[in-house]
Amino acid sequence: SQAAFAEDIEIKDCLVAGPVTRGGRNLLHRDPVEVLIVNGKWAAPTENNEIAGTSTRWRKTPSNKDGWIESPAFSGGYAYAAVNVNEPTIMVLEAAGHNLVYVNGLPRTGDPYSYGTVKLPVALKSGTNELLFE
């Protein structure tokens, strides 16, 4: 089956949690969200839900007047958004400032230096699609 073309999807708010990791280079990488993903225990967060093993909670964060979602939690934290589409489709993800993004559980490269040059084709399935930005 051929994917349908979809209209632009603008994420107006998301759930943000962090920081959960330390910046910089470390001998041991400690990330409680990544642990959940690797162990198959990741589940979509809900507002005020606590990340297992931490006291960090997911907070709803709206976009600003320019359409950007900004938060101090992004430094060492995560942002989660769910988007719905009616039919399977291929879209181009345009985001900046993230190390990576999981699209329906699959890791994809990010744009950590916010150059705005990383535009990724992503396959979205019919129904709810999860985006988890690190």
C-alpha positions as protocol buffer text, in pm:
chain_id: "A"
residue {
  index: 1
  type: SER
  ca { x: 0 y: 0 z: 0 }
}
residue {
  index: 2
  type: GLN
  ca { x: 118 y: 350 z: -74 }
}
residue {
  index: 3
  type: ALA
  ca { x: 148 y: 608 z: 204 }
}
residue {
  index: 4
  type: ALA
  ca { x: -84 y: 909 z: 191 }
}
residue {
  index: 5
  type: PHE
  ca { x: 36 y: 1267 z: 196 }
}
residue {
  index: 6
  type: ALA
  ca { x: -53 y: 1447 z: 516 }
}
residue {
  index: 7
  type: GLU
  ca { x: -92 y: 1810 z: 612 }
}
residue {
  index: 8
  type: ASP
  ca { x: 169 y: 1966 z: 839 }
}
residue {
  index: 9
  type: ILE
  ca { x: 142 y: 1867 z: 1204 }
}
residue {
  index: 10
  type: GLU
  ca { x: 248 y: 2129 z: 1455 }
}
residue {
  index: 11
  type: ILE
  ca { x: 310 y: 2010 z: 1809 }
}
residue {
  index: 12
  type: LYS
  ca { x: 154 y: 2277 z: 2031 }
}
residue {
  index: 13
  type: ASP
  ca { x: 248 y: 2123 z: 2365 }
}
residue {
  index: 14
  type: CYS
  ca { x: 426 y: 1822 z: 2503 }
}
residue {
  index: 15
  type: LEU
  ca { x: 520 y: 1655 z: 2828 }
}
residue {
  index: 16
  type: VAL
  ca { x: 866 y: 1751 z: 2949 }
}
residue {
  index: 17
  type: ALA
  ca { x: 1075 y: 1584 z: 3221 }
}
residue {
  index: 18
  type: GLY
  ca { x: 1425 y: 1654 z: 3334 }
}
residue {
  index: 19
  type: PRO
  ca { x: 1699 y: 1680 z: 3380 }
}
residue {
  index: 20
  type: VAL
  ca { x: 1749 y: 1307 z: 3430 }
}
residue {
  index: 21
  type: THR
  ca { x: 2109 y: 1288 z: 3306 }
}
residue {
  index: 22
  type: ARG
  ca { x: 2423 y: 1493 z: 3344 }
}
residue {
  index: 23
  type: GLY
  ca { x: 2566 y: 1677 z: 3050 }
}
residue {
  index: 24
  type: GLY
  ca { x: 2915 y: 1629 z: 2917 }
}
residue {
  index: 25
  type: ARG
  ca { x: 3111 y: 1313 z: 2867 }
}
residue {
  index: 26
  type: ASN
  ca { x: 3092 y: 1049 z: 3134 }
}
residue {
  index: 27
  type: LEU
  ca { x: 3255 y: 711 z: 3171 }
}
residue {
  index: 28
  type: LEU
  ca { x: 2918 y: 564 z: 3273 }
}
residue {
  index: 29
  type: HIS
  ca { x: 2601 y: 679 z: 3103 }
}
residue {
  index: 30
  type: ARG
  ca { x: 2310 y: 686 z: 3348 }
}
residue {
  index: 31
  type: ASP
  ca { x: 1969 y: 759 z: 3206 }
}
residue {
  index: 32
  type: PRO
  ca { x: 1655 y: 624 z: 3378 }
}
residue {
  index: 33
  type: VAL
  ca { x: 1437 y: 678 z: 3068 }
}
residue {
  index: 34
  type: GLU
  ca { x: 1680 y: 487 z: 2848 }
}
residue {
  index: 35
  type: VAL
  ca { x: 1683 y: 205 z: 3105 }
}
residue {
  index: 36
  type: LEU
  ca { x: 1305 y: 176 z: 3071 }
}
residue {
  index: 37
  type: ILE
  ca { x: 1330 y: 170 z: 2691 }
}
residue {
  index: 38
  type: VAL
  ca { x: 1609 y: -91 z: 2683 }
}
residue {
  index: 39
  type: ASN
  ca { x: 1428 y: -314 z: 2932 }
}
residue {
  index: 40
  type: GLY
  ca { x: 1100 y: -295 z: 2741 }
}
residue {
  index: 41
  type: LYS
  ca { x: 924 y: -115 z: 3026 }
}
residue {
  index: 42
  type: TRP
  ca { x: 873 y: 222 z: 2858 }
}
residue {
  index: 43
  type: ALA
  ca { x: 514 y: 345 z: 2850 }
}
residue {
  index: 44
  type: ALA
  ca { x: 377 y: 676 z: 2733 }
}
residue {
  index: 45
  type: PRO
  ca { x: 394 y: 923 z: 3020 }
}
residue {
  index: 46
  type: THR
  ca { x: 106 y: 1117 z: 3167 }
}
residue {
  index: 47
  type: GLU
  ca { x: 114 y: 1460 z: 3325 }
}
residue {
  index: 48
  type: ASN
  ca { x: 265 y: 1458 z: 3678 }
}
residue {
  index: 49
  type: ASN
  ca { x: 371 y: 1093 z: 3634 }
}
residue {
  index: 50
  type: GLU
  ca { x: 709 y: 1026 z: 3798 }
}
residue {
  index: 51
  type: ILE
  ca { x: 996 y: 866 z: 3605 }
}
residue {
  index: 52
  type: ALA
  ca { x: 1078 y: 535 z: 3777 }
}
residue {
  index: 53
  type: GLY
  ca { x: 1380 y: 558 z: 4006 }
}
residue {
  index: 54
  type: THR
  ca { x: 1372 y: 939 z: 4020 }
}
residue {
  index: 55
  type: SER
  ca { x: 1169 y: 1221 z: 4169 }
}
residue {
  index: 56
  type: THR
  ca { x: 1136 y: 1383 z: 3826 }
}
residue {
  index: 57
  type: ARG
  ca { x: 783 y: 1433 z: 3697 }
}
residue {
  index: 58
  type: TRP
  ca { x: 643 y: 1490 z: 3348 }
}
residue {
  index: 59
  type: ARG
  ca { x: 503 y: 1844 z: 3309 }
}
residue {
  index: 60
  type: LYS
  ca { x: 283 y: 1975 z: 3030 }
}
residue {
  index: 61
  type: THR
  ca { x: 468 y: 2250 z: 2844 }
}
residue {
  index: 62
  type: PRO
  ca { x: 301 y: 2464 z: 2575 }
}
residue {
  index: 63
  type: SER
  ca { x: 474 y: 2617 z: 2274 }
}
residue {
  index: 64
  type: ASN
  ca { x: 563 y: 2985 z: 2284 }
}
residue {
  index: 65
  type: LYS
  ca { x: 423 y: 3253 z: 2050 }
}
residue {
  index: 66
  type: ASP
  ca { x: 679 y: 3151 z: 1784 }
}
residue {
  index: 67
  type: GLY
  ca { x: 575 y: 2784 z: 1799 }
}
residue {
  index: 68
  type: TRP
  ca { x: 884 y: 2661 z: 1987 }
}
residue {
  index: 69
  type: ILE
  ca { x: 864 y: 2446 z: 2298 }
}
residue {
  index: 70
  type: GLU
  ca { x: 1134 y: 2555 z: 2541 }
}
residue {
  index: 71
  type: SER
  ca { x: 1217 y: 2438 z: 2891 }
}
residue {
  index: 72
  type: PRO
  ca { x: 1519 y: 2428 z: 3124 }
}
residue {
  index: 73
  type: ALA
  ca { x: 1436 y: 2057 z: 3161 }
}
residue {
  index: 74
  type: PHE
  ca { x: 1559 y: 1999 z: 2806 }
}
residue {
  index: 75
  type: SER
  ca { x: 1917 y: 2010 z: 2931 }
}
residue {
  index: 76
  type: GLY
  ca { x: 1951 y: 1643 z: 3023 }
}
residue {
  index: 77
  type: GLY
  ca { x: 1579 y: 1577 z: 2992 }
}
residue {
  index: 78
  type: TYR
  ca { x: 1310 y: 1453 z: 2757 }
}
residue {
  index: 79
  type: ALA
  ca { x: 1004 y: 1578 z: 2572 }
}
residue {
  index: 80
  type: TYR
  ca { x: 716 y: 1349 z: 2474 }
}
residue {
  index: 81
  type: ALA
  ca { x: 443 y: 1419 z: 2220 }
}
residue {
  index: 82
  type: ALA
  ca { x: 179 y: 1201 z: 2061 }
}
residue {
  index: 83
  type: VAL
  ca { x: 49 y: 1282 z: 1713 }
}
residue {
  index: 84
  type: ASN
  ca { x: -243 y: 1122 z: 1536 }
}
residue {
  index: 85
  type: VAL
  ca { x: -283 y: 1055 z: 1166 }
}
residue {
  index: 86
  type: ASN
  ca { x: -573 y: 890 z: 985 }
}
residue {
  index: 87
  type: GLU
  ca { x: -363 y: 687 z: 740 }
}
residue {
  index: 88
  type: PRO
  ca { x: -5 y: 560 z: 728 }
}
residue {
  index: 89
  type: THR
  ca { x: 212 y: 839 z: 591 }
}
residue {
  index: 90
  type: ILE
  ca { x: 569 y: 953 z: 545 }
}
residue {
  index: 91
  type: MET
  ca { x: 645 y: 1297 z: 688 }
}
residue {
  index: 92
  type: VAL
  ca { x: 955 y: 1508 z: 736 }
}
residue {
  index: 93
  type: LEU
  ca { x: 1038 y: 1576 z: 1101 }
}
residue {
  index: 94
  type: GLU
  ca { x: 1176 y: 1925 z: 1154 }
}
residue {
  index: 95
  type: ALA
  ca { x: 1303 y: 1977 z: 1508 }
}
residue {
  index: 96
  type: ALA
  ca { x: 1614 y: 2133 z: 1660 }
}
residue {
  index: 97
  type: GLY
  ca { x: 1817 y: 2109 z: 1980 }
}
residue {
  index: 98
  type: HIS
  ca { x: 1763 y: 1740 z: 2055 }
}
residue {
  index: 99
  type: ASN
  ca { x: 2026 y: 1463 z: 2067 }
}
residue {
  index: 100
  type: LEU
  ca { x: 1791 y: 1202 z: 1924 }
}
residue {
  index: 101
  type: VAL
  ca { x: 1425 y: 1123 z: 1886 }
}
residue {
  index: 102
  type: TYR
  ca { x: 1245 y: 793 z: 1922 }
}
residue {
  index: 103
  type: VAL
  ca { x: 965 y: 772 z: 1664 }
}
residue {
  index: 104
  type: ASN
  ca { x: 731 y: 491 z: 1769 }
}
residue {
  index: 105
  type: GLY
  ca { x: 1022 y: 335 z: 1958 }
}
residue {
  index: 106
  type: LEU
  ca { x: 1279 y: 362 z: 1679 }
}
residue {
  index: 107
  type: PRO
  ca { x: 1577 y: 590 z: 1750 }
}
residue {
  index: 108
  type: ARG
  ca { x: 1654 y: 858 z: 1493 }
}
residue {
  index: 109
  type: THR
  ca { x: 1930 y: 1115 z: 1482 }
}
residue {
  index: 110
  type: GLY
  ca { x: 1880 y: 1461 z: 1629 }
}
residue {
  index: 111
  type: ASP
  ca { x: 2001 y: 1817 z: 1573 }
}
residue {
  index: 112
  type: PRO
  ca { x: 2192 y: 1883 z: 1898 }
}
residue {
  index: 113
  type: TYR
  ca { x: 2353 y: 2207 z: 1778 }
}
residue {
  index: 114
  type: SER
  ca { x: 2022 y: 2351 z: 1650 }
}
residue {
  index: 115
  type: TYR
  ca { x: 2159 y: 2412 z: 1301 }
}
residue {
  index: 116
  type: GLY
  ca { x: 1818 y: 2337 z: 1152 }
}
residue {
  index: 117
  type: THR
  ca { x: 1974 y: 2124 z: 880 }
}
residue {
  index: 118
  type: VAL
  ca { x: 1849 y: 1785 z: 1002 }
}
residue {
  index: 119
  type: LYS
  ca { x: 1519 y: 1703 z: 836 }
}
residue {
  index: 120
  type: LEU
  ca { x: 1426 y: 1337 z: 877 }
}
residue {
  index: 121
  type: PRO
  ca { x: 1172 y: 1137 z: 683 }
}
residue {
  index: 122
  type: VAL
  ca { x: 969 y: 939 z: 935 }
}
residue {
  index: 123
  type: ALA
  ca { x: 702 y: 675 z: 880 }
}
residue {
  index: 124
  type: LEU
  ca { x: 387 y: 736 z: 1080 }
}
residue {
  index: 125
  type: LYS
  ca { x: 130 y: 465 z: 1130 }
}
residue {
  index: 126
  type: SER
  ca { x: -245 y: 509 z: 1130 }
}
residue {
  index: 127
  type: GLY
  ca { x: -358 y: 626 z: 1474 }
}
residue {
  index: 128
  type: THR
  ca { x: -135 y: 749 z: 1756 }
}
residue {
  index: 129
  type: ASN
  ca { x: 237 y: 797 z: 1697 }
}
residue {
  index: 130
  type: GLU
  ca { x: 481 y: 860 z: 1981 }
}
residue {
  index: 131
  type: LEU
  ca { x: 772 y: 1103 z: 1962 }
}
residue {
  index: 132
  type: LEU
  ca { x: 1022 y: 1101 z: 2247 }
}
residue {
  index: 133
  type: PHE
  ca { x: 1293 y: 1366 z: 2217 }
}
residue {
  index: 134
  type: GLU
  ca { x: 1613 y: 1344 z: 2421 }
}
